[in-house]
Amino acid sequence: MGEKVFKSYMLNPEMSMLPEEQPQSDNPNLVVCTKYQKLILALFAISLLAMALGLAIYAHQQKMEDPWILQLKLAAPPCLSPACQRASKHFSVTMDPFSRPCDYFLLTCGAGESSSHRRRQRSKQIINEDKRGQDKKRDGRSGELVKMREEETDFREKHKGQLDKFPDRQTALLKTIKEILESPDESVSVSTAKQKAKQFFKTCMESESPEKVGSQPFLNLLQQLGGWAVSGEWKKSDFNKTLALLMGQYSTFPFFSVYVGPNTGDGQTDTNQPYIQIDEPHFQFPIDWNSKTQKSKASYQFLRPFLSSCMEILALLGVQPSRTHQDCGLYVSLSTTLALATSPLSYRLSQKLLYQNITIDKLQTLAPAIDWLACLQATFQPLPISQSDIVLVHNLPYITQMSQKLSEWKIQHDIMGTDPLHTYMMLNLLQTLIPALDSRFTQTVRNFSIATGDTQEDLPRWWKCVQQTERGFDTLLSHVIREQHAQKEAEELVQDIYSSLKIKLETLTWRDRKSSDLVLNKIKSLTPRLSTETNALNHTKLNQLYEEVFVSEEDYFSNYLQMLLLEQKSRRRLLSDATRAEGLSITPFLSGNDIIIPDGMFVSPFFHSTHPRALNYGTLGFLIAKDFLHLLLPEIHTQAKNPELEGACVWSHYLNVTKGPGQVGSFSLPALKQQEVWVQYSALQVALRAYNISFTRHPTDSSLSGLSYVHLLLSSFTKVSCDTDSYREFMPFEPSFLVSVLCSNTRFCPKPLTCLKQYQSYPSEMCLGRAMH
């Protein structure tokens, strides 16, 4: 309207003349028109003044904010890479924390009274009015909320393909490995090691191959090992020689487990030093613990199905029914006897039974039934293992009792002319090899798992095949992931997150100067780095590493045996030079003065070099910040005041907007949840600051769905928190609430979280997306 008036004024200048200057007219309507013209001119002048004032205020705000902060709030050009197109499928309007803003999210944690105090008071009134309405309607759904949820249902039906949940980190890594193993070879220079890994995976996925040969591959292997007493064709062999053979060539540990790792028990030993570690074995049936007697007991309701499972497996191997009951009975009896000597981890921790240093010679004296030197030499051949070498034992009472029971069984059954110890070892070997046999064996094991209460769905075949390929080709796959995914962008993200974390920790309120120096000096002494054990490996060295491996194009059973030998070589490398395929881990860990960031974390949809940096920092950046804080939390929590105070503050504000005034004190938050609230809120702050650091270095970025830079980061945080939060049980509210608290304390948010309607809330299914398959 103002524009029309202005044009009319420009075309009719006489309208600007004063009444006494205008020619008189006999028409009385002209007097009325003159009055309206005055009114229009007055309104127009007021409009111009308001526009000028608005422009002045806007210009002042522009001057108050840094130009790069304003740029962060602008819409970014779209990312069109294939990785971005895949990532966009994981986002929807439900994960946008600004899609349903409301006044009661405008909270200032730890800042006391602020300019938003009146808005907070009004928001409490809104919540209390809603609560009174909920007293009349127990489900608390107003007409507006019901309508909103109906709209959400319609949206989900129309956009099912865009509502996929983020996979957990383990699934994301396995899917990335699957893509690597299934990808066509684009270059003739692809390494033969990579070709072998792909061929191994291919034969695993071709499930028809094991079905054709049935149980014959295992029976042939038994004949090579001298047979067994169950079949009646058996060349009796020395107990310890058989045990050493199974440990060294088939990764089978019937009576105890052996692995390699650092000594983290005393907190003083060099954590980079690898040690042989000896622990309890894994038993196939559940074991109960009597806290009063502090002894293990067999779950007898599971022993009958365990016996039946053993008999079914022997029947699949062609063993006569007359033998299956006796041999399986002895197998179950010996398993139960050994299981009763075990104890749960919590008990062993309380009794300080972990990380007991002992020489092999001393261990031989305490547990003489096992030839420890011969067995460990076979496991780590050709490394030199001597009697004076130290091993770490995690339950010495079990080891000594196990030795005693084996000696008793050996003496008793030598007199009877039977050998249940050999049968026990061969059945353990069979358990190791079942993944490479036909599906009847796998289904038998699965049926027993169901009988013991395992309600988890069976994993898809590709999942199992990726895991088996990873066991043998871990070093190769770690190298490929680093080469294809963890590039310069990954290193920058890690450094930005750690720099931001140090700034966060330096601003904490410490209990005293000594506490501050203790933690901050440690933070400064630690160096985050990407896993580097494969950095020096090129195609030539990788080929040399796997040159002795022969992978058949048809025989998966023989390939599986090759994989077990590769697993033995990995243990040997780890013991000799502390080199492990750390790139295939999914969380950071401490190693001396380094925080190792595994390459396996830098996979889609959490990270990609072509993603908008806002997406990478909002997802993986937040997760890494949270991982760092969890690594350091014990020291931070005991030395600083902020975790307790800030966690309680966020929770108090949450209660204010959900429970109303006067009810806050009746809802206390447990300490662990208080800690997690602080960790996640701090991790979000760290991720945002890290992105700001990155943006000052690279003041351009792309985005998804037309969102501004920070808008995408906060939406990404909400998405990854909803879908993949492994600490969900410790969070008392949705992650979007942390966005609202953050936005009340920063200028970076794209727009204020203000309420447009009187009643708005996030639907309860906000974090429940369609499951990945």
Tab-separated table of C-alpha atoms in Angstrom, residues 1-17 33 36-38 40-41 44:
chain	number	residue	atom	x	y	z
A	1	MET	CA	0.000	0.000	0.000
A	2	GLY	CA	2.809	2.405	0.906
A	3	GLU	CA	4.408	1.842	-2.484
A	4	LYS	CA	1.154	2.721	-4.313
A	5	VAL	CA	0.762	5.881	-2.275
A	6	PHE	CA	4.328	6.870	-3.007
A	7	LYS	CA	3.822	6.371	-6.769
A	8	SER	CA	0.588	8.334	-6.649
A	9	TYR	CA	2.385	11.135	-4.872
A	10	MET	CA	5.124	11.242	-7.486
A	11	LEU	CA	2.595	11.361	-10.331
A	12	ASN	CA	0.401	14.012	-8.660
A	13	PRO	CA	2.627	16.639	-7.033
A	14	GLU	CA	-0.337	18.861	-6.311
A	15	MET	CA	-1.237	16.449	-3.518
A	16	SER	CA	1.596	17.981	-1.555
A	17	MET	CA	0.117	21.455	-1.542
A	33	CYS	CA	-10.386	13.662	-0.197
A	36	TYR	CA	-7.783	11.294	3.541
A	37	GLN	CA	-4.734	12.527	1.691
A	38	LYS	CA	-3.382	14.028	4.891
A	40	ILE	CA	-2.262	8.764	4.034
A	41	LEU	CA	0.708	11.108	4.004
A	44	PHE	CA	3.441	7.053	4.878
